[in-house]
C-alpha cells in the first residue's frame, strides 16, 4: 500500500505530483488537507491535531493530540502502523526554517519499515533506516547522503565516491556525490537522508 501525505507548506507543483497520485491513498496533515482539496485532489482522511483545518471534514478526521512530537511524525507513524509500505510526502517545503529542519528530524522518529520520501521543489529525500536499498538514480545525477544518526557501517556503491562499511555522522562528508549508473546501492546501520536532485 502507498500513501500520499499532503503537508501544509508550499503547494507541490504538477511536476512534483506526477506519478504520485495514481494508486495512492491521499492523507492531509491539518491545513494540508484543505490545500490538497483546493488543488482538486480527493483527501481520504485528515490527520494531526486539527488546529489549522478550515473546511468541513466531518467524519474524515483522526485527531492526533499528543504534543510531544510533530503532526508529521504522528501521522507517518500511524500510517506505518496501518501497514503502508511506501509513503510520499508533499507540501513539506516553505514555512519557518525550524519547521523544515523538523521535517528531516521526523525521519528519525518514524518507525522503521516503510519507504519514506520527502518531495521538494529541487530534490527528493529518501530515508534509509537500518537497511540496504537500491535507489533509482539516473547516471550523472547528483545526490547527497546525510547521517541523521551516528552510523558505524555505511555503504555507497555505484557512485563517483564510494564508501564501504565506513563510519558517518551528521556532516558534509556525503555532500554532492554523483551516480555512475542508473541505480545506487546505499545502506547503513542507522538512519540516512539521501537527497537526490531532480533532473
PDB file of C-alpha atoms in Angstrom:
ATOM      1  CA  UNK A   1       0.000   0.000   0.000  1.00  0.00           C
ATOM      2  CA  UNK A   2       1.158   3.509  -0.799  1.00  0.00           C
ATOM      3  CA  UNK A   3       0.148   6.739   0.898  1.00  0.00           C
ATOM      4  CA  UNK A   4       0.486  10.314  -0.325  1.00  0.00           C
ATOM      5  CA  UNK A   5       0.739  12.709   2.613  1.00  0.00           C
ATOM      6  CA  UNK A   6      -0.006  16.383   1.914  1.00  0.00           C
ATOM      7  CA  UNK A   7       1.520  18.843   4.408  1.00  0.00           C
ATOM      8  CA  UNK A   8       0.565  22.478   4.995  1.00  0.00           C
ATOM      9  CA  UNK A   9       3.644  24.028   3.368  1.00  0.00           C
ATOM     10  CA  UNK A  10       4.141  25.343  -0.157  1.00  0.00           C
ATOM     11  CA  UNK A  11       1.832  23.506  -2.581  1.00  0.00           C
ATOM     12  CA  UNK A  12       3.660  20.963  -4.762  1.00  0.00           C
ATOM     13  CA  UNK A  13       3.925  21.602  -8.492  1.00  0.00           C
ATOM     14  CA  UNK A  14       2.204  19.433 -11.071  1.00  0.00           C
ATOM     15  CA  UNK A  15       5.657  18.114 -11.975  1.00  0.00           C
ATOM     16  CA  UNK A  16       6.269  17.038  -8.375  1.00  0.00           C
ATOM     17  CA  UNK A  17       2.908  15.248  -8.252  1.00  0.00           C
ATOM     18  CA  UNK A  18       3.496  13.337 -11.491  1.00  0.00           C
ATOM     19  CA  UNK A  19       3.262   9.634 -10.747  1.00  0.00           C
ATOM     20  CA  UNK A  20       2.478  10.128  -7.055  1.00  0.00           C
ATOM     21  CA  UNK A  21      -1.322  10.357  -7.078  1.00  0.00           C
ATOM     22  CA  UNK A  22      -2.267   7.275  -9.108  1.00  0.00           C
ATOM     23  CA  UNK A  23      -2.737   4.261  -6.867  1.00  0.00           C
ATOM     24  CA  UNK A  24      -2.129   6.199  -3.651  1.00  0.00           C
ATOM     25  CA  UNK A  25      -4.428   6.969  -0.734  1.00  0.00           C
ATOM     26  CA  UNK A  26      -4.226  10.711  -0.020  1.00  0.00           C
ATOM     27  CA  UNK A  27      -3.970  11.964   3.554  1.00  0.00           C
ATOM     28  CA  UNK A  28      -3.864  15.621   4.589  1.00  0.00           C
ATOM     29  CA  UNK A  29      -1.980  16.814   7.645  1.00  0.00           C
ATOM     30  CA  UNK A  30      -4.097  19.579   9.156  1.00  0.00           C
ATOM     31  CA  UNK A  31      -4.260  22.515   6.714  1.00  0.00           C
ATOM     32  CA  UNK A  32      -2.580  20.402   4.073  1.00  0.00           C
ATOM     33  CA  UNK A  33      -5.932  18.678   3.583  1.00  0.00           C
ATOM     34  CA  UNK A  34      -7.512  21.994   2.591  1.00  0.00           C
ATOM     35  CA  UNK A  35      -4.681  22.716   0.162  1.00  0.00           C
ATOM     36  CA  UNK A  36      -4.989  19.281  -1.445  1.00  0.00           C
ATOM     37  CA  UNK A  37      -8.756  19.668  -1.779  1.00  0.00           C
ATOM     38  CA  UNK A  38      -8.428  23.173  -3.225  1.00  0.00           C
ATOM     39  CA  UNK A  39      -5.997  21.755  -5.792  1.00  0.00           C
ATOM     40  CA  UNK A  40      -8.644  19.269  -6.909  1.00  0.00           C
ATOM     41  CA  UNK A  41      -7.489  16.111  -5.112  1.00  0.00           C
ATOM     42  CA  UNK A  42      -9.702  13.826  -3.045  1.00  0.00           C
ATOM     43  CA  UNK A  43      -8.449  13.501   0.518  1.00  0.00           C
ATOM     44  CA  UNK A  44      -9.499  10.311   2.274  1.00  0.00           C
ATOM     45  CA  UNK A  45      -8.592  11.392   5.808  1.00  0.00           C
ATOM     46  CA  UNK A  46      -7.240  14.374   7.745  1.00  0.00           C
ATOM     47  CA  UNK A  47      -4.572  13.649  10.370  1.00  0.00           C
ATOM     48  CA  UNK A  48      -2.968  15.789  13.069  1.00  0.00           C
ATOM     49  CA  UNK A  49      -4.020  17.956  15.987  1.00  0.00           C
ATOM     50  CA  UNK A  50      -6.581  19.580  13.657  1.00  0.00           C
ATOM     51  CA  UNK A  51      -5.735  23.132  14.734  1.00  0.00           C
ATOM     52  CA  UNK A  52      -5.441  24.579  11.238  1.00  0.00           C
ATOM     53  CA  UNK A  53      -8.148  22.969   9.095  1.00  0.00           C
ATOM     54  CA  UNK A  54     -10.813  25.300   7.760  1.00  0.00           C
ATOM     55  CA  UNK A  55     -13.127  23.214   5.630  1.00  0.00           C
ATOM     56  CA  UNK A  56     -15.779  20.829   6.876  1.00  0.00           C
ATOM     57  CA  UNK A  57     -14.142  17.431   7.279  1.00  0.00           C
ATOM     58  CA  UNK A  58     -16.773  15.797   9.491  1.00  0.00           C
ATOM     59  CA  UNK A  59     -16.247  12.057   9.673  1.00  0.00           C
ATOM     60  CA  UNK A  60     -12.903  12.248   7.853  1.00  0.00           C
ATOM     61  CA  UNK A  61     -10.595  13.283  10.678  1.00  0.00           C
ATOM     62  CA  UNK A  62      -8.324  11.427  13.077  1.00  0.00           C
ATOM     63  CA  UNK A  63      -7.093  13.653  15.871  1.00  0.00           C
ATOM     64  CA  UNK A  64      -3.515  13.027  16.991  1.00  0.00           C
ATOM     65  CA  UNK A  65      -3.383  15.223  20.064  1.00  0.00           C
ATOM     66  CA  UNK A  66      -0.005  14.245  21.568  1.00  0.00           C
ATOM     67  CA  UNK A  67       2.124  17.418  21.563  1.00  0.00           C
ATOM     68  CA  UNK A  68       5.439  15.654  22.261  1.00  0.00           C
ATOM     69  CA  UNK A  69       6.086  15.192  18.529  1.00  0.00           C
ATOM     70  CA  UNK A  70       5.081  16.926  15.311  1.00  0.00           C
ATOM     71  CA  UNK A  71       1.954  16.189  13.312  1.00  0.00           C
ATOM     72  CA  UNK A  72       4.184  14.776  10.573  1.00  0.00           C
ATOM     73  CA  UNK A  73       5.794  12.261  12.945  1.00  0.00           C
ATOM     74  CA  UNK A  74       2.458  11.224  14.429  1.00  0.00           C
ATOM     75  CA  UNK A  75       0.866  10.846  11.002  1.00  0.00           C
ATOM     76  CA  UNK A  76       3.725   8.849   9.488  1.00  0.00           C
ATOM     77  CA  UNK A  77       3.814   6.516  12.483  1.00  0.00           C
ATOM     78  CA  UNK A  78       0.061   5.960  12.233  1.00  0.00           C
ATOM     79  CA  UNK A  79       0.352   5.090   8.541  1.00  0.00           C
ATOM     80  CA  UNK A  80       3.283   2.767   9.234  1.00  0.00           C
ATOM     81  CA  UNK A  81       1.188   1.007  11.873  1.00  0.00           C
ATOM     82  CA  UNK A  82      -1.635   0.673   9.355  1.00  0.00           C
ATOM     83  CA  UNK A  83       0.689  -1.208   7.021  1.00  0.00           C
ATOM     84  CA  UNK A  84       1.584   1.373   4.373  1.00  0.00           C
ATOM     85  CA  UNK A  85       4.891   0.284   2.832  1.00  0.00           C
ATOM     86  CA  UNK A  86       5.514   3.416   0.755  1.00  0.00           C
ATOM     87  CA  UNK A  87       4.823   6.954   1.928  1.00  0.00           C
ATOM     88  CA  UNK A  88       5.368  10.018  -0.258  1.00  0.00           C
ATOM     89  CA  UNK A  89       5.232  13.418   1.449  1.00  0.00           C
ATOM     90  CA  UNK A  90       4.464  16.649  -0.432  1.00  0.00           C
ATOM     91  CA  UNK A  91       3.880  20.216   0.731  1.00  0.00           C
ATOM     92  CA  UNK A  92       6.831  19.959   3.107  1.00  0.00           C
ATOM     93  CA  UNK A  93       8.756  22.959   1.717  1.00  0.00           C
ATOM     94  CA  UNK A  94       8.259  26.549   2.852  1.00  0.00           C
ATOM     95  CA  UNK A  95       7.434  27.952   6.257  1.00  0.00           C
ATOM     96  CA  UNK A  96       9.957  28.551   9.006  1.00  0.00           C
ATOM     97  CA  UNK A  97      13.487  27.183   8.912  1.00  0.00           C
ATOM     98  CA  UNK A  98      12.802  25.252  12.111  1.00  0.00           C
ATOM     99  CA  UNK A  99       9.809  23.577  10.506  1.00  0.00           C
ATOM    100  CA  UNK A 100      11.891  22.491   7.520  1.00  0.00           C
ATOM    101  CA  UNK A 101      14.630  21.056   9.726  1.00  0.00           C
ATOM    102  CA  UNK A 102      11.890  19.367  11.728  1.00  0.00           C
ATOM    103  CA  UNK A 103      10.786  17.503   8.600  1.00  0.00           C
ATOM    104  CA  UNK A 104      14.201  15.834   8.326  1.00  0.00           C
ATOM    105  CA  UNK A 105      14.296  15.232  12.079  1.00  0.00           C
ATOM    106  CA  UNK A 106      10.946  13.460  11.727  1.00  0.00           C
ATOM    107  CA  UNK A 107      12.661  10.765   9.680  1.00  0.00           C
ATOM    108  CA  UNK A 108      14.493   9.731  12.866  1.00  0.00           C
ATOM    109  CA  UNK A 109      11.303   9.350  14.891  1.00  0.00           C
ATOM    110  CA  UNK A 110       9.202   7.369  12.438  1.00  0.00           C
ATOM    111  CA  UNK A 111       9.092   3.592  12.782  1.00  0.00           C
ATOM    112  CA  UNK A 112      11.430   1.502  10.649  1.00  0.00           C
ATOM    113  CA  UNK A 113       9.819  -0.341   7.761  1.00  0.00           C
ATOM    114  CA  UNK A 114       8.126   1.878   5.201  1.00  0.00           C
ATOM    115  CA  UNK A 115       9.991   3.643   2.413  1.00  0.00           C
ATOM    116  CA  UNK A 116       9.541   7.357   3.082  1.00  0.00           C
ATOM    117  CA  UNK A 117      10.224  10.053   0.510  1.00  0.00           C
ATOM    118  CA  UNK A 118      10.012  13.821   1.062  1.00  0.00           C
ATOM    119  CA  UNK A 119       9.355  15.613  -2.228  1.00  0.00           C
ATOM    120  CA  UNK A 120      10.938  19.049  -2.527  1.00  0.00           C
ATOM    121  CA  UNK A 121      10.940  21.511  -5.402  1.00  0.00           C
ATOM    122  CA  UNK A 122      14.534  20.687  -6.363  1.00  0.00           C
ATOM    123  CA  UNK A 123      15.094  17.210  -4.910  1.00  0.00           C
ATOM    124  CA  UNK A 124      13.642  14.096  -3.279  1.00  0.00           C
ATOM    125  CA  UNK A 125      14.782  12.938   0.162  1.00  0.00           C
ATOM    126  CA  UNK A 126      14.801   9.147   0.646  1.00  0.00           C
ATOM    127  CA  UNK A 127      15.014   7.750   4.161  1.00  0.00           C
ATOM    128  CA  UNK A 128      17.290   4.753   4.740  1.00  0.00           C
ATOM    129  CA  UNK A 129      16.575   3.167   8.141  1.00  0.00           C
ATOM    130  CA  UNK A 130      18.925   0.346   9.189  1.00  0.00           C
ATOM    131  CA  UNK A 131      18.729  -1.289   5.760  1.00  0.00           C
ATOM    132  CA  UNK A 132      20.370  -1.562   2.356  1.00  0.00           C
ATOM    133  CA  UNK A 133      18.415  -0.363  -0.658  1.00  0.00           C
ATOM    134  CA  UNK A 134      18.882   0.190  -4.369  1.00  0.00           C
ATOM    135  CA  UNK A 135      17.743   3.649  -5.390  1.00  0.00           C
ATOM    136  CA  UNK A 136      16.977   4.511  -8.998  1.00  0.00           C
ATOM    137  CA  UNK A 137      19.257   7.471  -9.622  1.00  0.00           C
ATOM    138  CA  UNK A 138      19.951   8.209 -13.274  1.00  0.00           C
ATOM    139  CA  UNK A 139      23.588   8.183 -14.324  1.00  0.00           C
ATOM    140  CA  UNK A 140      25.189  11.582 -13.833  1.00  0.00           C
ATOM    141  CA  UNK A 141      22.614  12.753 -11.292  1.00  0.00           C
ATOM    142  CA  UNK A 142      23.906  14.483  -8.193  1.00  0.00           C
ATOM    143  CA  UNK A 143      22.851  13.270  -4.750  1.00  0.00           C
ATOM    144  CA  UNK A 144      23.906  13.828  -1.155  1.00  0.00           C
ATOM    145  CA  UNK A 145      23.914  11.481   1.836  1.00  0.00           C
ATOM    146  CA  UNK A 146      23.491  12.751   5.391  1.00  0.00           C
ATOM    147  CA  UNK A 147      23.637  10.585   8.510  1.00  0.00           C
ATOM    148  CA  UNK A 148      20.743  11.607  10.743  1.00  0.00           C
ATOM    149  CA  UNK A 149      22.071   9.260  13.431  1.00  0.00           C
ATOM    150  CA  UNK A 150      25.642   8.136  14.005  1.00  0.00           C
ATOM    151  CA  UNK A 151      26.361   5.119  11.795  1.00  0.00           C
ATOM    152  CA  UNK A 152      29.297   2.720  12.042  1.00  0.00           C
ATOM    153  CA  UNK A 153      28.664   0.867   8.759  1.00  0.00           C
ATOM    154  CA  UNK A 154      27.655   2.987   5.770  1.00  0.00           C
ATOM    155  CA  UNK A 155      27.905   1.682   2.235  1.00  0.00           C
ATOM    156  CA  UNK A 156      27.519   3.561  -1.064  1.00  0.00           C
ATOM    157  CA  UNK A 157      28.038   1.656  -4.323  1.00  0.00           C
ATOM    158  CA  UNK A 158      27.554   2.804  -7.905  1.00  0.00           C
ATOM    159  CA  UNK A 159      28.612   6.385  -7.252  1.00  0.00           C
ATOM    160  CA  UNK A 160      31.596   8.545  -8.119  1.00  0.00           C
ATOM    161  CA  UNK A 161      32.724   8.400  -4.480  1.00  0.00           C
ATOM    162  CA  UNK A 162      32.006   5.028  -2.923  1.00  0.00           C
ATOM    163  CA  UNK A 163      32.364   4.118   0.714  1.00  0.00           C
ATOM    164  CA  UNK A 164      32.379   0.649   2.237  1.00  0.00           C
ATOM    165  CA  UNK A 165      31.432  -0.034   5.856  1.00  0.00           C
ATOM    166  CA  UNK A 166      32.581   3.417   6.911  1.00  0.00           C
ATOM    167  CA  UNK A 167      31.569   5.483   9.907  1.00  0.00           C
ATOM    168  CA  UNK A 168      29.400   8.505   9.216  1.00  0.00           C
ATOM    169  CA  UNK A 169      27.823  11.112  11.460  1.00  0.00           C
ATOM    170  CA  UNK A 170      25.971  14.309  10.593  1.00  0.00           C
ATOM    171  CA  UNK A 171      28.488  16.154   8.436  1.00  0.00           C
ATOM    172  CA  UNK A 172      29.188  17.335   4.891  1.00  0.00           C
ATOM    173  CA  UNK A 173      31.195  14.205   4.046  1.00  0.00           C
ATOM    174  CA  UNK A 174      28.394  12.838   1.863  1.00  0.00           C
ATOM    175  CA  UNK A 175      27.633  16.107   0.079  1.00  0.00           C
ATOM    176  CA  UNK A 176      27.454  16.213  -3.735  1.00  0.00           C
ATOM    177  CA  UNK A 177      28.092  12.675  -4.931  1.00  0.00           C
ATOM    178  CA  UNK A 178      27.245  11.578  -8.489  1.00  0.00           C
ATOM    179  CA  UNK A 179      25.559   8.404  -9.726  1.00  0.00           C
ATOM    180  CA  UNK A 180      27.685   6.301 -12.087  1.00  0.00           C
ATOM    181  CA  UNK A 181      24.829   4.047 -13.254  1.00  0.00           C
ATOM    182  CA  UNK A 182      21.032   4.021 -13.105  1.00  0.00           C
ATOM    183  CA  UNK A 183      20.961   2.535  -9.605  1.00  0.00           C
ATOM    184  CA  UNK A 184      22.938   3.306  -6.484  1.00  0.00           C
ATOM    185  CA  UNK A 185      23.097   0.873  -3.557  1.00  0.00           C
ATOM    186  CA  UNK A 186      23.054   2.659  -0.226  1.00  0.00           C
ATOM    187  CA  UNK A 187      22.833   1.207   3.252  1.00  0.00           C
ATOM    188  CA  UNK A 188      23.621   1.835   6.884  1.00  0.00           C
ATOM    189  CA  UNK A 189      23.149   0.509  10.375  1.00  0.00           C
ATOM    190  CA  UNK A 190      21.497   3.805  11.306  1.00  0.00           C
ATOM    191  CA  UNK A 191      19.325   6.417   9.634  1.00  0.00           C
ATOM    192  CA  UNK A 192      20.351   8.259   6.462  1.00  0.00           C
ATOM    193  CA  UNK A 193      18.714  11.006   4.438  1.00  0.00           C
ATOM    194  CA  UNK A 194      19.587  10.635   0.751  1.00  0.00           C
ATOM    195  CA  UNK A 195      18.757  13.788  -1.209  1.00  0.00           C
ATOM    196  CA  UNK A 196      18.549  13.192  -4.959  1.00  0.00           C
ATOM    197  CA  UNK A 197      18.471  16.179  -7.312  1.00  0.00           C
ATOM    198  CA  UNK A 198      15.543  16.445  -9.678  1.00  0.00           C
ATOM    199  CA  UNK A 199      16.640  16.192 -13.298  1.00  0.00           C
TER     200      UNK A 199
END
